[in-house]
mmCIF file of C-alpha atoms in Angstrom:
data_model
loop_
_atom_site.group_PDB
_atom_site.id
_atom_site.type_symbol
_atom_site.label_atom_id
_atom_site.label_comp_id
_atom_site.label_asym_id
_atom_site.label_seq_id
_atom_site.Cartn_x
_atom_site.Cartn_y
_atom_site.Cartn_z
ATOM 1 C CA MET A 198 0.016 0.028 0.092
ATOM 2 C CA THR A 199 1.380 3.213 -0.906
ATOM 3 C CA PHE A 200 1.811 6.349 1.286
ATOM 4 C CA LEU A 201 -1.225 8.123 -0.660
ATOM 5 C CA GLN A 202 -3.454 5.085 -0.161
ATOM 6 C CA ARG A 203 -2.788 4.866 3.416
ATOM 7 C CA ALA A 204 -3.555 8.648 3.828
ATOM 8 C CA THR A 205 -6.708 8.527 1.888
ATOM 9 C CA SER A 206 -7.867 5.540 4.005
ATOM 10 C CA ARG A 207 -7.253 7.277 7.264
ATOM 11 C CA THR A 208 -9.094 10.392 6.112
ATOM 12 C CA GLY A 209 -12.070 8.620 5.276
ATOM 13 C CA LEU A 210 -12.043 7.004 8.648
ATOM 14 C CA ALA A 211 -11.875 10.182 10.362
ATOM 15 C CA VAL A 212 -14.667 11.508 8.275
ATOM 16 C CA LEU A 213 -16.764 8.535 9.096
ATOM 17 C CA ALA A 214 -15.940 8.911 12.764
ATOM 18 C CA LEU A 215 -16.992 12.580 12.515
ATOM 19 C CA VAL A 216 -20.288 11.979 11.138
ATOM 20 C CA CYS A 217 -20.901 9.362 13.598
ATOM 21 C CA ALA A 218 -20.067 11.565 16.477
ATOM 22 C CA ILE A 219 -22.288 14.312 15.179
ATOM 23 C CA GLY A 220 -25.361 11.917 14.570
ATOM 24 C CA LEU A 221 -24.706 10.663 18.161
ATOM 25 C CA TRP A 222 -24.700 14.121 19.470
ATOM 26 C CA ILE A 223 -27.831 14.898 17.680
ATOM 27 C CA PHE A 224 -29.635 11.766 18.970
ATOM 28 C CA VAL A 225 -28.438 12.747 22.670
ATOM 29 C CA ILE A 226 -29.519 16.225 22.559
ATOM 30 C CA ASN A 227 -32.731 15.459 21.193
ATOM 31 C CA ASP A 228 -33.348 12.408 23.305
ATOM 32 C CA GLY A 229 -36.353 13.667 25.782
ATOM 33 C CA PHE A 230 -36.915 16.838 23.760
ATOM 34 C CA ARG A 231 -40.163 17.772 21.887
ATOM 35 C CA ALA A 232 -40.620 20.731 19.471
ATOM 36 C CA GLY A 233 -43.906 22.637 19.097
ATOM 37 C CA PHE A 234 -45.794 25.779 19.304
ATOM 38 C CA LEU A 235 -46.707 27.197 22.846
ATOM 39 C CA ASP A 236 -50.254 26.982 23.540
ATOM 40 C CA ARG A 237 -50.540 30.739 24.056
ATOM 41 C CA ASN A 238 -49.246 33.664 22.398
ATOM 42 C CA LEU A 239 -46.877 36.388 24.037
ATOM 43 C CA GLU A 240 -47.517 39.748 24.516
ATOM 44 C CA ILE A 241 -44.849 42.325 23.066
ATOM 45 C CA GLN A 242 -43.566 44.661 25.469
ATOM 46 C CA ALA A 243 -41.876 47.783 24.175
ATOM 47 C CA SER A 244 -38.773 49.009 25.879
ATOM 48 C CA ASN A 245 -36.670 52.292 25.548
ATOM 49 C CA VAL A 246 -39.388 54.382 24.587
ATOM 50 C CA GLN A 247 -38.091 58.052 24.557
ATOM 51 C CA GLU A 248 -39.320 60.549 27.196
ATOM 52 C CA GLY A 249 -42.470 62.476 25.968
ATOM 53 C CA LEU A 250 -43.411 59.559 23.159
ATOM 54 C CA ALA A 251 -45.729 56.777 23.484
ATOM 55 C CA LEU A 252 -47.118 53.874 21.221
ATOM 56 C CA SER A 253 -50.261 54.978 19.707
ATOM 57 C CA GLU A 254 -51.435 51.337 18.952
ATOM 58 C CA ALA A 255 -51.202 48.041 20.952
ATOM 59 C CA LEU A 256 -48.610 45.693 19.583
ATOM 60 C CA PRO A 257 -49.820 42.263 18.393
ATOM 61 C CA ASP A 258 -49.270 39.103 20.092
ATOM 62 C CA VAL A 259 -46.408 36.824 18.898
ATOM 63 C CA SER A 260 -46.704 33.086 18.264
ATOM 64 C CA VAL A 261 -43.591 31.166 19.309
ATOM 65 C CA GLN A 262 -42.241 27.541 18.419
ATOM 66 C CA VAL A 263 -39.812 26.243 20.730
ATOM 67 C CA LYS A 264 -38.013 22.806 21.479
ATOM 68 C CA ALA A 265 -37.959 22.090 25.068
ATOM 69 C CA PRO A 266 -37.768 18.796 27.445
ATOM 70 C CA ALA A 267 -40.853 16.841 27.431
ATOM 71 C CA ASP A 268 -41.311 17.366 31.330
ATOM 72 C CA LEU A 269 -41.781 21.135 30.525
ATOM 73 C CA TRP A 270 -44.636 20.712 28.000
ATOM 74 C CA ALA A 271 -46.941 19.026 30.577
ATOM 75 C CA GLU A 272 -47.118 22.534 32.419
ATOM 76 C CA PHE A 273 -45.147 25.157 30.644
ATOM 77 C CA PRO A 274 -44.319 28.053 33.163
ATOM 78 C CA ASP A 275 -45.845 31.424 31.877
ATOM 79 C CA ASP A 276 -42.794 33.097 32.866
ATOM 80 C CA GLU A 277 -40.163 31.309 30.989
ATOM 81 C CA LEU A 278 -40.345 33.105 27.787
ATOM 82 C CA SER A 279 -41.068 36.944 27.104
ATOM 83 C CA ALA A 280 -41.398 39.147 23.939
ATOM 84 C CA SER A 281 -40.144 42.681 23.315
ATOM 85 C CA VAL A 282 -39.172 45.252 20.863
ATOM 86 C CA ASP A 283 -36.417 47.636 21.584
ATOM 87 C CA LEU A 284 -37.341 51.452 20.571
ATOM 88 C CA GLU A 285 -34.211 53.140 21.539
ATOM 89 C CA GLY A 286 -33.526 56.061 19.365
ATOM 90 C CA LEU A 287 -37.065 55.981 17.499
ATOM 91 C CA GLY A 288 -38.924 59.031 17.142
ATOM 92 C CA ILE A 289 -42.408 60.002 15.847
ATOM 93 C CA GLY A 290 -43.615 58.022 13.076
ATOM 94 C CA THR A 291 -44.203 54.363 12.104
ATOM 95 C CA HIS A 292 -41.046 51.885 12.450
ATOM 96 C CA GLU A 293 -40.621 48.172 11.591
ATOM 97 C CA VAL A 294 -38.743 46.776 14.500
ATOM 98 C CA PRO A 295 -37.641 43.017 15.124
ATOM 99 C CA VAL A 296 -39.419 41.050 17.870
ATOM 100 C CA GLU A 297 -36.981 39.567 20.545
ATOM 101 C CA ILE A 298 -37.663 36.681 22.495
ATOM 102 C CA SER A 299 -35.979 36.187 25.912
ATOM 103 C CA VAL A 300 -35.796 33.008 27.599
ATOM 104 C CA ARG A 301 -34.969 32.265 31.265
ATOM 105 C CA ASN A 302 -34.375 28.302 30.916
ATOM 106 C CA PRO A 303 -31.320 27.354 28.832
ATOM 107 C CA ARG A 304 -32.997 24.020 27.945
ATOM 108 C CA ILE A 305 -35.582 25.975 26.023
ATOM 109 C CA ILE A 306 -34.674 26.644 22.413
ATOM 110 C CA VAL A 307 -36.601 29.117 20.169
ATOM 111 C CA LEU A 308 -37.067 27.599 16.664
ATOM 112 C CA GLU A 309 -39.563 30.386 15.254
ATOM 113 C CA ARG A 310 -41.522 33.314 16.108
ATOM 114 C CA THR A 311 -44.499 34.731 14.254
ATOM 115 C CA PRO A 312 -44.393 37.580 13.226
ATOM 116 C CA GLU A 313 -40.349 38.316 13.146
ATOM 117 C CA PHE A 314 -40.963 42.093 12.675
ATOM 118 C CA VAL A 315 -43.844 44.333 13.903
ATOM 119 C CA GLN A 316 -44.605 47.993 12.985
ATOM 120 C CA VAL A 317 -44.753 50.382 15.754
ATOM 121 C CA ARG A 318 -46.332 53.715 15.453
ATOM 122 C CA ILE A 319 -44.853 56.459 17.791
ATOM 123 C CA ASP A 320 -46.703 59.583 18.640
ATOM 124 C CA GLN A 321 -46.280 62.737 20.984
ATOM 125 C CA VAL A 322 -47.719 62.234 24.539
ATOM 126 C CA THR A 323 -50.596 64.479 24.955
ATOM 127 C CA THR A 324 -53.159 64.994 27.768
ATOM 128 C CA ILE A 325 -57.031 65.496 27.302
ATOM 129 C CA GLU A 326 -60.120 65.339 29.754
ATOM 130 C CA LYS A 327 -63.133 63.175 29.289
ATOM 131 C CA GLU A 328 -66.443 62.859 31.307
ATOM 132 C CA VAL A 329 -66.952 59.539 33.047
ATOM 133 C CA ASP A 330 -69.639 57.289 31.932
ATOM 134 C CA VAL A 331 -71.310 54.767 34.298
ATOM 135 C CA GLU A 332 -73.166 51.534 33.461
ATOM 136 C CA VAL A 333 -74.812 49.547 36.032
ATOM 137 C CA SER A 334 -75.644 45.633 35.361
ATOM 138 C CA GLY A 335 -77.452 43.042 37.592
ATOM 139 C CA ASN A 336 -80.199 43.631 39.890
ATOM 140 C CA VAL A 337 -81.000 44.715 43.484
ATOM 141 C CA ALA A 338 -83.327 42.468 45.669
ATOM 142 C CA GLU A 339 -86.875 41.802 44.670
ATOM 143 C CA GLY A 340 -89.031 44.772 45.813
ATOM 144 C CA PHE A 341 -86.274 47.310 45.665
ATOM 145 C CA VAL A 342 -85.269 49.747 43.148
ATOM 146 C CA THR A 343 -82.394 51.927 42.226
ATOM 147 C CA LYS A 344 -82.070 55.583 41.384
ATOM 148 C CA ASP A 345 -79.717 57.326 39.064
ATOM 149 C CA PRO A 346 -75.847 56.384 39.952
ATOM 150 C CA GLU A 347 -73.873 59.292 41.449
ATOM 151 C CA LYS A 348 -70.334 59.858 40.562
ATOM 152 C CA ALA A 349 -67.617 61.205 43.040
ATOM 153 C CA ILE A 350 -65.972 63.087 40.049
ATOM 154 C CA ASP A 351 -67.432 63.953 36.692
ATOM 155 C CA ARG A 352 -64.389 64.118 34.450
ATOM 156 C CA VAL A 353 -60.884 62.553 34.351
ATOM 157 C CA GLU A 354 -57.472 63.126 32.754
ATOM 158 C CA LEU A 355 -56.227 60.857 29.979
ATOM 159 C CA ARG A 356 -52.593 60.753 29.064
ATOM 160 C CA GLY A 357 -51.164 58.905 26.127
ATOM 161 C CA ALA A 358 -50.200 59.037 22.475
ATOM 162 C CA SER A 359 -52.334 61.467 20.522
ATOM 163 C CA GLY A 360 -53.345 58.790 18.088
ATOM 164 C CA ALA A 361 -54.540 56.449 20.777
ATOM 165 C CA LEU A 362 -56.327 59.600 22.659
ATOM 166 C CA SER A 363 -58.094 60.392 19.306
ATOM 167 C CA ARG A 364 -59.647 56.884 19.438
ATOM 168 C CA VAL A 365 -61.065 57.119 22.973
ATOM 169 C CA ALA A 366 -64.911 57.344 22.612
ATOM 170 C CA ARG A 367 -65.565 57.374 26.210
ATOM 171 C CA ILE A 368 -64.402 56.484 29.735
ATOM 172 C CA LEU A 369 -66.494 54.000 31.378
ATOM 173 C CA ALA A 370 -66.941 52.785 35.067
ATOM 174 C CA THR A 371 -69.094 49.619 35.703
ATOM 175 C CA VAL A 372 -71.117 48.388 38.756
ATOM 176 C CA THR A 373 -72.557 45.062 39.037
ATOM 177 C CA LEU A 374 -75.534 44.759 41.475
ATOM 178 C CA GLN A 375 -75.957 41.493 43.231
ATOM 179 C CA GLY A 376 -79.370 41.500 45.232
ATOM 180 C CA GLU A 377 -78.549 44.664 47.556
ATOM 181 C CA GLU A 378 -81.423 45.945 49.671
ATOM 182 C CA GLU A 379 -79.402 49.105 50.750
ATOM 183 C CA GLU A 380 -77.306 51.871 49.001
ATOM 184 C CA VAL A 381 -74.356 50.582 47.027
ATOM 185 C CA ARG A 382 -71.007 52.361 47.100
ATOM 186 C CA HIS A 383 -68.381 50.813 44.669
ATOM 187 C CA LEU A 384 -64.940 51.857 43.862
ATOM 188 C CA ALA A 385 -64.770 51.212 40.118
ATOM 189 C CA PRO A 386 -61.931 51.062 37.613
ATOM 190 C CA LEU A 387 -61.915 53.401 34.671
ATOM 191 C CA VAL A 388 -61.401 52.070 31.329
ATOM 192 C CA ALA A 389 -60.766 53.997 28.132
ATOM 193 C CA LEU A 390 -63.055 52.513 25.117
ATOM 194 C CA ASP A 391 -63.368 53.389 21.640
ATOM 195 C CA SER A 392 -66.342 53.639 19.425
ATOM 196 C CA ASN A 393 -66.907 49.851 19.499
ATOM 197 C CA ASN A 394 -66.670 49.438 23.307
ATOM 198 C CA ASN A 395 -63.067 47.869 22.781
ATOM 199 C CA PRO A 396 -60.244 48.894 25.259
ATOM 200 C CA VAL A 397 -57.701 51.534 23.942
ATOM 201 C CA GLU A 398 -54.368 50.386 25.020
ATOM 202 C CA GLY A 399 -51.765 52.568 26.285
ATOM 203 C CA ILE A 400 -53.915 55.182 27.881
ATOM 204 C CA LEU A 401 -53.195 56.339 31.667
ATOM 205 C CA VAL A 402 -56.434 57.510 33.218
ATOM 206 C CA ASN A 403 -56.083 59.846 36.152
ATOM 207 C CA PRO A 404 -57.602 59.077 38.713
ATOM 208 C CA GLY A 405 -57.877 55.405 37.645
ATOM 209 C CA THR A 406 -60.986 54.753 39.658
ATOM 210 C CA VAL A 407 -63.952 56.429 40.720
ATOM 211 C CA GLU A 408 -66.608 56.133 43.741
ATOM 212 C CA ILE A 409 -69.912 55.263 42.359
ATOM 213 C CA ARG A 410 -73.115 55.601 44.734
ATOM 214 C CA ILE A 411 -76.405 54.058 43.942
ATOM 215 C CA PRO A 412 -79.394 54.634 46.169
ATOM 216 C CA VAL A 413 -81.472 51.758 46.701
ATOM 217 C CA GLU A 414 -85.041 52.179 47.920
ATOM 218 C CA ARG A 415 -88.181 50.009 48.184
ATOM 219 C CA GLU A 416 -90.179 49.813 45.160
ATOM 220 C CA GLN A 417 -92.752 52.378 44.984
ATOM 221 C CA THR A 418 -96.395 51.809 43.769
ATOM 222 C CA VAL A 419 -98.380 54.653 42.047
ATOM 223 C CA ASN A 420 -101.981 55.187 42.878
ATOM 224 C CA THR A 421 -104.429 57.980 41.751
ATOM 225 C CA VAL A 422 -106.592 59.334 44.379
ATOM 226 C CA ARG A 423 -109.209 62.222 44.860
ATOM 227 C CA ILE A 424 -108.124 65.586 46.522
ATOM 228 C CA GLU A 425 -110.239 66.740 49.206
ATOM 229 C CA PRO A 426 -110.122 70.439 49.645
ATOM 230 C CA ARG A 427 -110.295 71.723 53.446
ATOM 231 C CA THR A 428 -111.323 74.977 55.125
ATOM 232 C CA SER A 429 -111.447 76.039 58.669
ATOM 233 C CA GLY A 430 -113.049 78.838 60.722
ATOM 234 C CA THR A 431 -116.029 80.745 59.141
ATOM 235 C CA LEU A 432 -116.318 83.823 56.488
ATOM 236 C CA PRO A 433 -116.876 87.267 57.849
ATOM 237 C CA SER A 434 -120.564 88.248 58.172
ATOM 238 C CA GLY A 435 -122.317 88.917 54.845
ATOM 239 C CA PHE A 436 -119.984 86.563 52.977
ATOM 240 C CA THR A 437 -120.742 82.994 51.602
ATOM 241 C CA LEU A 438 -118.580 80.353 50.292
ATOM 242 C CA THR A 439 -119.977 79.235 47.044
ATOM 243 C CA GLY A 440 -117.285 76.764 45.898
ATOM 244 C CA VAL A 441 -113.897 75.299 46.960
ATOM 245 C CA SER A 442 -111.931 73.353 44.342
ATOM 246 C CA THR A 443 -108.458 72.190 43.454
ATOM 247 C CA ASN A 444 -106.419 71.844 40.144
ATOM 248 C CA PRO A 445 -105.846 69.047 39.677
ATOM 249 C CA SER A 446 -108.769 67.388 41.334
ATOM 250 C CA THR A 447 -106.793 63.950 41.367
ATOM 251 C CA ILE A 448 -103.368 63.320 42.225
ATOM 252 C CA GLU A 449 -100.839 60.393 41.720
ATOM 253 C CA LEU A 450 -99.163 59.158 44.931
ATOM 254 C CA GLU A 451 -95.913 57.067 45.168
ATOM 255 C CA GLY A 452 -95.367 54.825 48.046
ATOM 256 C CA THR A 453 -95.263 51.206 49.236
ATOM 257 C CA GLN A 454 -98.294 48.808 48.368
ATOM 258 C CA GLU A 455 -98.899 48.893 52.067
ATOM 259 C CA ALA A 456 -98.907 52.582 52.559
ATOM 260 C CA LEU A 457 -101.103 53.403 49.629
ATOM 261 C CA ALA A 458 -103.654 50.538 50.137
ATOM 262 C CA ALA A 459 -105.383 52.521 52.876
ATOM 263 C CA ILE A 460 -105.504 55.979 50.943
ATOM 264 C CA ASP A 461 -108.644 56.451 48.736
ATOM 265 C CA VAL A 462 -108.639 60.378 49.164
ATOM 266 C CA VAL A 463 -105.958 62.930 50.494
ATOM 267 C CA PRO A 464 -106.812 66.107 52.176
ATOM 268 C CA THR A 465 -105.279 69.498 51.445
ATOM 269 C CA GLN A 466 -103.997 71.820 54.257
ATOM 270 C CA ALA A 467 -106.928 73.714 55.821
ATOM 271 C CA ILE A 468 -107.355 77.107 54.484
ATOM 272 C CA ALA A 469 -108.646 79.756 57.086
ATOM 273 C CA LEU A 470 -111.646 81.544 56.121
ATOM 274 C CA GLU A 471 -111.877 84.123 58.964
ATOM 275 C CA ASN A 472 -110.449 87.059 56.998
ATOM 276 C CA VAL A 473 -111.348 86.153 53.528
ATOM 277 C CA ARG A 474 -113.630 88.843 51.622
ATOM 278 C CA GLU A 475 -113.089 87.842 48.090
ATOM 279 C CA SER A 476 -112.419 84.827 45.819
ATOM 280 C CA TYR A 477 -108.890 83.667 45.420
ATOM 281 C CA GLU A 478 -106.540 80.828 44.806
ATOM 282 C CA ARG A 479 -103.226 79.490 46.399
ATOM 283 C CA GLU A 480 -100.896 76.654 46.331
ATOM 284 C CA VAL A 481 -101.373 74.212 49.059
ATOM 285 C CA THR A 482 -99.735 71.196 50.239
ATOM 286 C CA LEU A 483 -101.320 67.707 50.778
ATOM 287 C CA GLU A 484 -101.605 66.026 54.158
ATOM 288 C CA LEU A 485 -99.729 62.778 53.416
ATOM 289 C CA PRO A 486 -99.001 59.808 55.401
ATOM 290 C CA GLU A 487 -95.366 58.880 56.192
ATOM 291 C CA GLY A 488 -93.751 57.117 53.123
ATOM 292 C CA VAL A 489 -96.155 58.521 50.496
ATOM 293 C CA THR A 490 -95.086 61.414 48.111
ATOM 294 C CA VAL A 491 -96.540 63.271 45.249
ATOM 295 C CA LYS A 492 -95.441 61.859 42.021
ATOM 296 C CA ASP A 493 -93.251 64.258 40.069
ATOM 297 C CA ASP A 494 -93.826 66.667 42.904
ATOM 298 C CA ARG A 495 -96.906 68.016 41.196
ATOM 299 C CA ARG A 496 -98.106 71.506 42.491
ATOM 300 C CA VAL A 497 -101.679 71.575 43.847
ATOM 301 C CA ILE A 498 -103.689 74.890 43.334
ATOM 302 C CA MET A 499 -106.872 75.286 45.736
ATOM 303 C CA ARG A 500 -109.368 77.982 44.720
ATOM 304 C CA ILE A 501 -111.920 79.629 47.264
ATOM 305 C CA GLU A 502 -115.031 81.097 45.746
ATOM 306 C CA ILE A 503 -116.557 83.796 47.755
ATOM 307 C CA ALA A 504 -119.665 85.728 47.352
ATOM 308 C CA GLN A 505 -121.638 88.367 49.151
ATOM 309 C CA GLN A 506 -124.991 87.428 50.760
ATOM 310 C CA GLN A 507 -128.108 88.665 49.240
ATOM 311 C CA ALA A 508 -130.710 90.119 51.431
ATOM 312 C CA THR A 509 -134.166 92.193 50.982
ATOM 313 C CA ARG A 510 -135.528 94.696 53.603
ATOM 314 C CA SER A 511 -138.623 96.301 53.977
ATOM 315 C CA ILE A 512 -138.487 100.269 54.457
ATOM 316 C CA VAL A 513 -140.699 103.152 54.735
ATOM 317 C CA ALA A 514 -139.791 106.209 52.660
ATOM 318 C CA ASN A 515 -141.432 109.659 52.506
ATOM 319 C CA ILE A 516 -143.398 110.688 49.506
ATOM 320 C CA GLU A 517 -142.377 113.850 47.825
ATOM 321 C CA THR A 518 -143.827 115.673 44.969
ATOM 322 C CA LYS A 519 -142.718 117.830 42.074
ATOM 323 C CA ASP A 520 -144.118 119.819 39.029
ATOM 324 C CA VAL A 521 -146.937 121.391 41.001
ATOM 325 C CA PRO A 522 -148.947 123.527 38.392
ATOM 326 C CA ASN A 523 -148.912 127.276 38.891
ATOM 327 C CA GLY A 524 -151.885 128.476 41.160
ATOM 328 C CA LEU A 525 -152.463 125.168 42.810
ATOM 329 C CA GLU A 526 -151.446 123.626 45.889
ATOM 330 C CA ILE A 527 -151.439 120.387 47.843
ATOM 331 C CA THR A 528 -154.081 120.444 50.392
ATOM 332 C CA SER A 529 -153.805 116.654 51.267
ATOM 333 C CA LEU A 530 -151.206 113.716 50.672
ATOM 334 C CA SER A 531 -152.189 110.463 52.061
ATOM 335 C CA PRO A 532 -150.371 108.598 52.898
ATOM 336 C CA SER A 533 -147.341 110.686 53.297
ATOM 337 C CA SER A 534 -144.974 107.767 53.140
ATOM 338 C CA ALA A 535 -144.868 104.470 51.323
ATOM 339 C CA ALA A 536 -143.589 101.025 52.029
ATOM 340 C CA LEU A 537 -140.934 99.541 49.845
ATOM 341 C CA THR A 538 -138.898 96.217 49.793
ATOM 342 C CA VAL A 539 -135.336 96.656 48.486
ATOM 343 C CA ALA A 540 -132.786 94.062 47.919
ATOM 344 C CA GLY A 541 -128.988 93.710 47.469
ATOM 345 C CA ASN A 542 -125.900 92.315 49.350
ATOM 346 C CA LYS A 543 -126.542 92.023 52.972
ATOM 347 C CA LEU A 544 -123.899 94.282 53.962
ATOM 348 C CA THR A 545 -125.256 97.220 51.761
ATOM 349 C CA VAL A 546 -128.954 96.207 52.603
ATOM 350 C CA ASP A 547 -128.413 96.097 56.456
ATOM 351 C CA GLY A 548 -126.622 99.552 56.238
ATOM 352 C CA LEU A 549 -129.039 101.320 54.146
ATOM 353 C CA ASP A 550 -130.607 104.489 55.604
ATOM 354 C CA PRO A 551 -134.146 104.856 54.842
ATOM 355 C CA ALA A 552 -133.627 108.713 54.364
ATOM 356 C CA GLY A 553 -131.544 108.006 51.468
ATOM 357 C CA VAL A 554 -134.633 106.561 49.706
ATOM 358 C CA ARG A 555 -136.950 108.999 47.926
ATOM 359 C CA ILE A 556 -140.297 108.401 46.168
ATOM 360 C CA VAL A 557 -140.996 111.484 44.095
ATOM 361 C CA LEU A 558 -144.453 111.783 42.383
ATOM 362 C CA SER A 559 -145.082 114.302 39.304
ATOM 363 C CA LEU A 560 -147.995 116.357 39.221
ATOM 364 C CA THR A 561 -147.423 117.786 35.780
ATOM 365 C CA GLY A 562 -150.593 118.600 33.781
ATOM 366 C CA LYS A 563 -153.040 118.188 36.694
ATOM 367 C CA VAL A 564 -155.770 120.596 37.554
ATOM 368 C CA ALA A 565 -157.528 121.365 40.793
ATOM 369 C CA GLY A 566 -159.275 118.043 41.822
ATOM 370 C CA THR A 567 -158.473 114.737 43.824
ATOM 371 C CA TYR A 568 -156.176 112.206 42.350
ATOM 372 C CA ASP A 569 -155.345 108.558 43.412
ATOM 373 C CA LEU A 570 -151.737 108.480 42.078
ATOM 374 C CA PRO A 571 -149.986 104.872 41.595
ATOM 375 C CA ILE A 572 -146.449 104.576 42.838
ATOM 376 C CA ALA A 573 -144.267 103.383 39.941
ATOM 377 C CA ALA A 574 -140.779 101.980 40.048
ATOM 378 C CA THR A 575 -139.513 104.929 38.248
ATOM 379 C CA ASP A 576 -140.827 107.158 41.017
ATOM 380 C CA VAL A 577 -138.361 105.458 43.366
ATOM 381 C CA GLN A 578 -134.985 106.761 43.666
ATOM 382 C CA LEU A 579 -132.357 104.286 45.516
ATOM 383 C CA PRO A 580 -128.634 104.642 46.426
ATOM 384 C CA GLY A 581 -125.993 102.458 44.735
ATOM 385 C CA GLY A 582 -125.768 98.839 45.677
ATOM 386 C CA VAL A 583 -129.441 98.192 46.177
ATOM 387 C CA THR A 584 -132.419 97.450 43.947
ATOM 388 C CA LEU A 585 -136.268 97.753 44.251
ATOM 389 C CA SER A 586 -137.814 94.685 44.844
ATOM 390 C CA SER A 587 -141.349 95.710 45.191
ATOM 391 C CA VAL A 588 -143.647 98.799 46.279
ATOM 392 C CA ASP A 589 -145.993 97.660 49.131
ATOM 393 C CA THR A 590 -148.064 100.946 49.057
ATOM 394 C CA ARG A 591 -150.036 100.766 45.757
ATOM 395 C CA SER A 592 -151.156 104.520 45.399
ATOM 396 C CA VAL A 593 -151.261 107.783 46.984
ATOM 397 C CA ARG A 594 -154.402 110.300 47.176
ATOM 398 C CA VAL A 595 -153.496 113.885 46.417
ATOM 399 C CA VAL A 596 -155.858 116.859 46.449
ATOM 400 C CA LEU A 597 -155.180 120.016 44.467
ATOM 401 C CA GLU A 598 -157.074 123.164 45.216
ATOM 402 C CA GLN A 599 -156.672 126.709 44.047
ATOM 403 C CA LYS A 600 -154.558 128.985 45.899
#
């Protein structure tokens, strides 16, 4: 065998030995290992973001394929791997950056990541304010109801990338009711949502929580009842009460079923009549039992109708004459007074002075002789406020003679 043949033979053996060694190493390192995709995607965290800048959109999750010992696959620890992007030196704009996977356990080998690169949009950090919305779900206990929720604060400050802030449609606090029978007080976290009610990532809400107060009361029943207007005392002399009414005449009351069951009419406060001399109206309160209220706080107006009492009175008035013809004189006037009945409101009639009533007979065109003159209503002169009801003396005898 020549030297060349011996050298070639040795080289072949060496190569064969190396191939066998590599194959054995591959077999050894893969013995007990399994490759596959993690059953969960990793959230990508951004690092080294410049001060005053922020991400305007959330980063996608990354799917990772690894090779790891079989014993780890049974219950893969959540903290063994993490994903990140390094934004050092990047300014405002859109950038494509590689996704980095960090592994704590050296026995875990990363085979593949999807995606390998992500687009990152960086914006200026700005601050705005928004009003807090409250949504309530669930129910209080049966027989109870809630009133409108009350917020400890109405507006909060939002801080984040301008692009992200532009997508914020509202700030929401949620409260879940679970059969409560009394007032609910809940410290609710605040979440920034877009127009589709999806959370907007990267927004700092300050403060991050708000106290919500929800009044809880027994359920109210509504019942319609009649209003009973009430008065007290008596009117001054000479006046009469012609009507008492309310507007409205019925009212809707709210309260528990037990409280309303015994009510079919509700009285007003009593209006004193002692000094009332004319019709008038005023707002009144209702005499309500405990636990009962007027629905919608409706006002009740009470009207008092007053009239002066009417009266008649018999009086005697002196008879006068006028228009006596020249050359004649009255030698007899019988009777010299006449009985009348007058009417009017009681105060005026009672205060009438008979001297203020005149009966004047006209003798125009008469000649000497005896006349029985009827007393007509037109002959009676009355003061204002009274009317003539009747003339009770029918006629007067007048004798005229030559002077």
